[in-house]
């Protein structure tokens, strides 16, 4: 299955990332101008960085005193040392793609086709049968505010319009 990200933005007044994605069975379908087999919008709770305990090459944990401790020697029921932490960047494009590909696998398994966005006026099918959608869900309002610097992360904007193949399952 091939997918294209149509839009990446921020859900208005939140820190959620909105991603609109279209799916086709083949690259040929895209080239012929066929409509997407499936469309979905994602609300992703992404972080630009994360915090972790500093470790050495052996995986030992560093305390604030600068001592490295083998985690296997720690008593899980005993007091824990205070750990030295570091902030590290996250691979946001990989997380976006991972979320989409997890969904694609579930959608393929459920044989979803049609429109699976917050727009309940468009049909969604499961195993060829129409599925009632979230009628009361309003369309998501979005902008480019980027309060968590997700849209500005290297590689995120490059995902828009790219034809990405998923080798998990087919409809």
PDB file of C-alpha atoms in Angstrom:
ATOM      1  CA  UNK A   1       0.000   0.000   0.000  1.00  0.00           C
ATOM      2  CA  UNK A   2       1.185   3.536  -0.754  1.00  0.00           C
ATOM      3  CA  UNK A   3       0.299   6.612   1.262  1.00  0.00           C
ATOM      4  CA  UNK A   4       0.757  10.330   0.820  1.00  0.00           C
ATOM      5  CA  UNK A   5       0.630  12.887   3.581  1.00  0.00           C
ATOM      6  CA  UNK A   6      -1.525  15.771   2.386  1.00  0.00           C
ATOM      7  CA  UNK A   7      -1.202  18.073   5.396  1.00  0.00           C
ATOM      8  CA  UNK A   8       0.682  18.413   8.666  1.00  0.00           C
ATOM      9  CA  UNK A   9      -0.480  21.173  10.995  1.00  0.00           C
ATOM     10  CA  UNK A  10      -1.398  21.933  14.607  1.00  0.00           C
ATOM     11  CA  UNK A  11      -4.893  21.455  16.006  1.00  0.00           C
ATOM     12  CA  UNK A  12      -6.042  24.948  16.940  1.00  0.00           C
ATOM     13  CA  UNK A  13      -5.575  25.859  20.619  1.00  0.00           C
ATOM     14  CA  UNK A  14      -3.865  22.543  21.421  1.00  0.00           C
ATOM     15  CA  UNK A  15      -0.434  21.017  21.076  1.00  0.00           C
ATOM     16  CA  UNK A  16      -1.737  18.094  18.986  1.00  0.00           C
ATOM     17  CA  UNK A  17      -0.339  17.549  15.509  1.00  0.00           C
ATOM     18  CA  UNK A  18      -2.907  17.027  12.738  1.00  0.00           C
ATOM     19  CA  UNK A  19      -1.860  14.774   9.843  1.00  0.00           C
ATOM     20  CA  UNK A  20      -4.129  14.155   6.829  1.00  0.00           C
ATOM     21  CA  UNK A  21      -3.203  11.020   4.861  1.00  0.00           C
ATOM     22  CA  UNK A  22      -4.482   9.344   1.686  1.00  0.00           C
ATOM     23  CA  UNK A  23      -3.861   5.651   0.891  1.00  0.00           C
ATOM     24  CA  UNK A  24      -3.762   3.773  -2.444  1.00  0.00           C
ATOM     25  CA  UNK A  25      -3.104   0.122  -3.204  1.00  0.00           C
ATOM     26  CA  UNK A  26      -0.460   0.832  -5.841  1.00  0.00           C
ATOM     27  CA  UNK A  27       1.781   3.587  -7.125  1.00  0.00           C
ATOM     28  CA  UNK A  28       0.131   3.066 -10.517  1.00  0.00           C
ATOM     29  CA  UNK A  29      -3.224   4.083  -8.978  1.00  0.00           C
ATOM     30  CA  UNK A  30      -1.711   7.388  -7.884  1.00  0.00           C
ATOM     31  CA  UNK A  31      -0.109   7.967 -11.291  1.00  0.00           C
ATOM     32  CA  UNK A  32      -3.442   7.299 -13.067  1.00  0.00           C
ATOM     33  CA  UNK A  33      -5.144   9.875 -10.851  1.00  0.00           C
ATOM     34  CA  UNK A  34      -7.389   7.335  -9.127  1.00  0.00           C
ATOM     35  CA  UNK A  35      -9.054   8.615  -5.955  1.00  0.00           C
ATOM     36  CA  UNK A  36      -7.535   7.299  -2.730  1.00  0.00           C
ATOM     37  CA  UNK A  37      -8.814   3.965  -1.467  1.00  0.00           C
ATOM     38  CA  UNK A  38      -8.806   5.332   2.090  1.00  0.00           C
ATOM     39  CA  UNK A  39      -8.368   8.736   3.736  1.00  0.00           C
ATOM     40  CA  UNK A  40      -7.677   9.263   7.434  1.00  0.00           C
ATOM     41  CA  UNK A  41      -6.790  12.185   9.642  1.00  0.00           C
ATOM     42  CA  UNK A  42      -4.618  11.691  12.684  1.00  0.00           C
ATOM     43  CA  UNK A  43      -4.357  13.687  15.887  1.00  0.00           C
ATOM     44  CA  UNK A  44      -0.884  12.898  17.186  1.00  0.00           C
ATOM     45  CA  UNK A  45       0.536  13.803  20.567  1.00  0.00           C
ATOM     46  CA  UNK A  46       4.170  14.232  19.512  1.00  0.00           C
ATOM     47  CA  UNK A  47       7.136  15.603  21.442  1.00  0.00           C
ATOM     48  CA  UNK A  48      10.214  17.229  19.858  1.00  0.00           C
ATOM     49  CA  UNK A  49      12.482  15.994  22.666  1.00  0.00           C
ATOM     50  CA  UNK A  50      12.462  13.511  25.510  1.00  0.00           C
ATOM     51  CA  UNK A  51      14.386  13.127  28.756  1.00  0.00           C
ATOM     52  CA  UNK A  52      16.310  10.020  29.732  1.00  0.00           C
ATOM     53  CA  UNK A  53      18.878   8.865  32.281  1.00  0.00           C
ATOM     54  CA  UNK A  54      22.442   9.202  31.033  1.00  0.00           C
ATOM     55  CA  UNK A  55      24.067   5.809  30.442  1.00  0.00           C
ATOM     56  CA  UNK A  56      27.540   4.649  29.508  1.00  0.00           C
ATOM     57  CA  UNK A  57      28.471   2.179  26.763  1.00  0.00           C
ATOM     58  CA  UNK A  58      27.628  -0.764  29.021  1.00  0.00           C
ATOM     59  CA  UNK A  59      24.139   0.556  29.762  1.00  0.00           C
ATOM     60  CA  UNK A  60      24.994   1.538  33.336  1.00  0.00           C
ATOM     61  CA  UNK A  61      23.035   4.467  34.744  1.00  0.00           C
ATOM     62  CA  UNK A  62      24.709   7.709  35.847  1.00  0.00           C
ATOM     63  CA  UNK A  63      23.889   9.278  39.205  1.00  0.00           C
ATOM     64  CA  UNK A  64      24.007  13.032  39.861  1.00  0.00           C
ATOM     65  CA  UNK A  65      27.259  12.319  41.759  1.00  0.00           C
ATOM     66  CA  UNK A  66      28.793  11.062  38.492  1.00  0.00           C
ATOM     67  CA  UNK A  67      28.871   7.380  39.470  1.00  0.00           C
ATOM     68  CA  UNK A  68      27.722   4.748  36.952  1.00  0.00           C
ATOM     69  CA  UNK A  69      25.658   1.897  38.425  1.00  0.00           C
ATOM     70  CA  UNK A  70      24.787  -1.428  36.829  1.00  0.00           C
ATOM     71  CA  UNK A  71      20.948  -1.415  36.738  1.00  0.00           C
ATOM     72  CA  UNK A  72      20.922  -5.167  37.469  1.00  0.00           C
ATOM     73  CA  UNK A  73      22.411  -4.487  40.916  1.00  0.00           C
ATOM     74  CA  UNK A  74      19.618  -2.154  42.012  1.00  0.00           C
ATOM     75  CA  UNK A  75      17.073  -3.339  44.564  1.00  0.00           C
ATOM     76  CA  UNK A  76      13.656  -2.568  43.001  1.00  0.00           C
ATOM     77  CA  UNK A  77      12.139  -2.292  46.495  1.00  0.00           C
ATOM     78  CA  UNK A  78      14.952  -0.167  47.916  1.00  0.00           C
ATOM     79  CA  UNK A  79      15.696   3.529  47.585  1.00  0.00           C
ATOM     80  CA  UNK A  80      16.812   4.672  44.146  1.00  0.00           C
ATOM     81  CA  UNK A  81      19.670   7.078  43.484  1.00  0.00           C
ATOM     82  CA  UNK A  82      19.012  10.473  41.956  1.00  0.00           C
ATOM     83  CA  UNK A  83      19.840  10.082  38.272  1.00  0.00           C
ATOM     84  CA  UNK A  84      21.536  12.527  35.926  1.00  0.00           C
ATOM     85  CA  UNK A  85      19.185  13.249  33.050  1.00  0.00           C
ATOM     86  CA  UNK A  86      19.701  14.477  29.505  1.00  0.00           C
ATOM     87  CA  UNK A  87      17.339  15.898  26.920  1.00  0.00           C
ATOM     88  CA  UNK A  88      17.542  14.210  23.525  1.00  0.00           C
ATOM     89  CA  UNK A  89      15.847  14.971  20.209  1.00  0.00           C
ATOM     90  CA  UNK A  90      13.175  12.583  18.983  1.00  0.00           C
ATOM     91  CA  UNK A  91      12.864  11.314  15.423  1.00  0.00           C
ATOM     92  CA  UNK A  92       9.510  12.987  14.785  1.00  0.00           C
ATOM     93  CA  UNK A  93       9.245  11.991  11.083  1.00  0.00           C
ATOM     94  CA  UNK A  94       9.778   8.332  12.047  1.00  0.00           C
ATOM     95  CA  UNK A  95       7.119   8.612  14.770  1.00  0.00           C
ATOM     96  CA  UNK A  96       4.632  10.139  12.318  1.00  0.00           C
ATOM     97  CA  UNK A  97       5.317   7.382   9.788  1.00  0.00           C
ATOM     98  CA  UNK A  98       5.099   4.720  12.503  1.00  0.00           C
ATOM     99  CA  UNK A  99       1.671   5.964  13.626  1.00  0.00           C
ATOM    100  CA  UNK A 100       0.416   5.976  10.031  1.00  0.00           C
ATOM    101  CA  UNK A 101       1.794   2.517   9.296  1.00  0.00           C
ATOM    102  CA  UNK A 102       0.262   1.079  12.489  1.00  0.00           C
ATOM    103  CA  UNK A 103      -3.096   2.491  11.376  1.00  0.00           C
ATOM    104  CA  UNK A 104      -2.631   1.111   7.848  1.00  0.00           C
ATOM    105  CA  UNK A 105      -2.159  -2.363   9.279  1.00  0.00           C
ATOM    106  CA  UNK A 106      -5.343  -2.094  11.384  1.00  0.00           C
ATOM    107  CA  UNK A 107      -7.282  -0.579   8.466  1.00  0.00           C
ATOM    108  CA  UNK A 108      -6.145  -3.348   6.119  1.00  0.00           C
ATOM    109  CA  UNK A 109      -7.096  -6.017   8.637  1.00  0.00           C
ATOM    110  CA  UNK A 110     -10.541  -4.403   9.033  1.00  0.00           C
ATOM    111  CA  UNK A 111     -10.846  -3.855   5.255  1.00  0.00           C
ATOM    112  CA  UNK A 112     -11.568  -0.143   5.676  1.00  0.00           C
ATOM    113  CA  UNK A 113     -12.108   1.965   2.561  1.00  0.00           C
ATOM    114  CA  UNK A 114     -13.495   5.433   1.996  1.00  0.00           C
ATOM    115  CA  UNK A 115     -13.151   8.406   4.296  1.00  0.00           C
ATOM    116  CA  UNK A 116     -12.138   7.809   7.913  1.00  0.00           C
ATOM    117  CA  UNK A 117     -11.672  11.466   8.844  1.00  0.00           C
ATOM    118  CA  UNK A 118     -13.619  13.629  11.270  1.00  0.00           C
ATOM    119  CA  UNK A 119     -15.879  14.585   8.333  1.00  0.00           C
ATOM    120  CA  UNK A 120     -18.850  12.285   8.943  1.00  0.00           C
ATOM    121  CA  UNK A 121     -20.537  13.490   5.739  1.00  0.00           C
ATOM    122  CA  UNK A 122     -18.193  11.263   3.690  1.00  0.00           C
ATOM    123  CA  UNK A 123     -18.716   7.477   3.575  1.00  0.00           C
ATOM    124  CA  UNK A 124     -16.504   4.917   5.312  1.00  0.00           C
ATOM    125  CA  UNK A 125     -16.763   1.210   4.521  1.00  0.00           C
ATOM    126  CA  UNK A 126     -15.689  -1.861   6.481  1.00  0.00           C
ATOM    127  CA  UNK A 127     -15.648  -5.108   4.526  1.00  0.00           C
ATOM    128  CA  UNK A 128     -17.737  -3.360   1.870  1.00  0.00           C
ATOM    129  CA  UNK A 129     -20.473  -2.273   4.298  1.00  0.00           C
ATOM    130  CA  UNK A 130     -21.077   1.374   5.205  1.00  0.00           C
ATOM    131  CA  UNK A 131     -20.018   2.297   8.741  1.00  0.00           C
ATOM    132  CA  UNK A 132     -21.720   5.008  10.783  1.00  0.00           C
ATOM    133  CA  UNK A 133     -19.157   7.679  11.570  1.00  0.00           C
ATOM    134  CA  UNK A 134     -18.710  10.213  14.361  1.00  0.00           C
ATOM    135  CA  UNK A 135     -21.644  12.379  13.332  1.00  0.00           C
ATOM    136  CA  UNK A 136     -21.246  14.797  16.251  1.00  0.00           C
ATOM    137  CA  UNK A 137     -17.506  15.317  15.725  1.00  0.00           C
ATOM    138  CA  UNK A 138     -16.837  18.743  14.218  1.00  0.00           C
ATOM    139  CA  UNK A 139     -14.160  19.153  11.604  1.00  0.00           C
ATOM    140  CA  UNK A 140     -10.829  19.786  13.255  1.00  0.00           C
ATOM    141  CA  UNK A 141      -9.718  23.420  13.157  1.00  0.00           C
ATOM    142  CA  UNK A 142      -6.009  23.759  12.591  1.00  0.00           C
ATOM    143  CA  UNK A 143      -3.219  26.229  12.005  1.00  0.00           C
ATOM    144  CA  UNK A 144       0.575  26.434  11.794  1.00  0.00           C
ATOM    145  CA  UNK A 145       1.145  27.686  15.370  1.00  0.00           C
ATOM    146  CA  UNK A 146       3.510  24.792  16.258  1.00  0.00           C
ATOM    147  CA  UNK A 147       3.734  25.290  20.061  1.00  0.00           C
ATOM    148  CA  UNK A 148       5.975  22.232  20.507  1.00  0.00           C
ATOM    149  CA  UNK A 149       8.213  22.839  17.455  1.00  0.00           C
ATOM    150  CA  UNK A 150       6.984  19.663  15.755  1.00  0.00           C
ATOM    151  CA  UNK A 151       6.342  21.234  12.345  1.00  0.00           C
ATOM    152  CA  UNK A 152       9.804  22.818  12.411  1.00  0.00           C
ATOM    153  CA  UNK A 153      11.637  19.536  13.083  1.00  0.00           C
ATOM    154  CA  UNK A 154      14.003  18.443  10.329  1.00  0.00           C
ATOM    155  CA  UNK A 155      12.268  16.140   7.868  1.00  0.00           C
ATOM    156  CA  UNK A 156       8.675  16.768   8.956  1.00  0.00           C
ATOM    157  CA  UNK A 157       7.729  19.079   6.069  1.00  0.00           C
ATOM    158  CA  UNK A 158       9.531  16.718   3.655  1.00  0.00           C
ATOM    159  CA  UNK A 159       6.878  14.081   4.428  1.00  0.00           C
ATOM    160  CA  UNK A 160       4.143  16.171   2.784  1.00  0.00           C
ATOM    161  CA  UNK A 161       3.474  14.822  -0.708  1.00  0.00           C
ATOM    162  CA  UNK A 162       6.021  12.008  -0.477  1.00  0.00           C
ATOM    163  CA  UNK A 163       4.776   8.636  -1.763  1.00  0.00           C
ATOM    164  CA  UNK A 164       5.621   6.180   1.005  1.00  0.00           C
ATOM    165  CA  UNK A 165       5.204   2.439   0.604  1.00  0.00           C
ATOM    166  CA  UNK A 166       4.003   0.281   3.489  1.00  0.00           C
ATOM    167  CA  UNK A 167       4.895  -3.390   3.289  1.00  0.00           C
ATOM    168  CA  UNK A 168       2.658  -4.656   6.068  1.00  0.00           C
ATOM    169  CA  UNK A 169      -0.678  -5.744   4.671  1.00  0.00           C
ATOM    170  CA  UNK A 170      -2.906  -5.200   1.673  1.00  0.00           C
ATOM    171  CA  UNK A 171      -6.636  -4.741   1.364  1.00  0.00           C
TER     172      UNK A 171
END
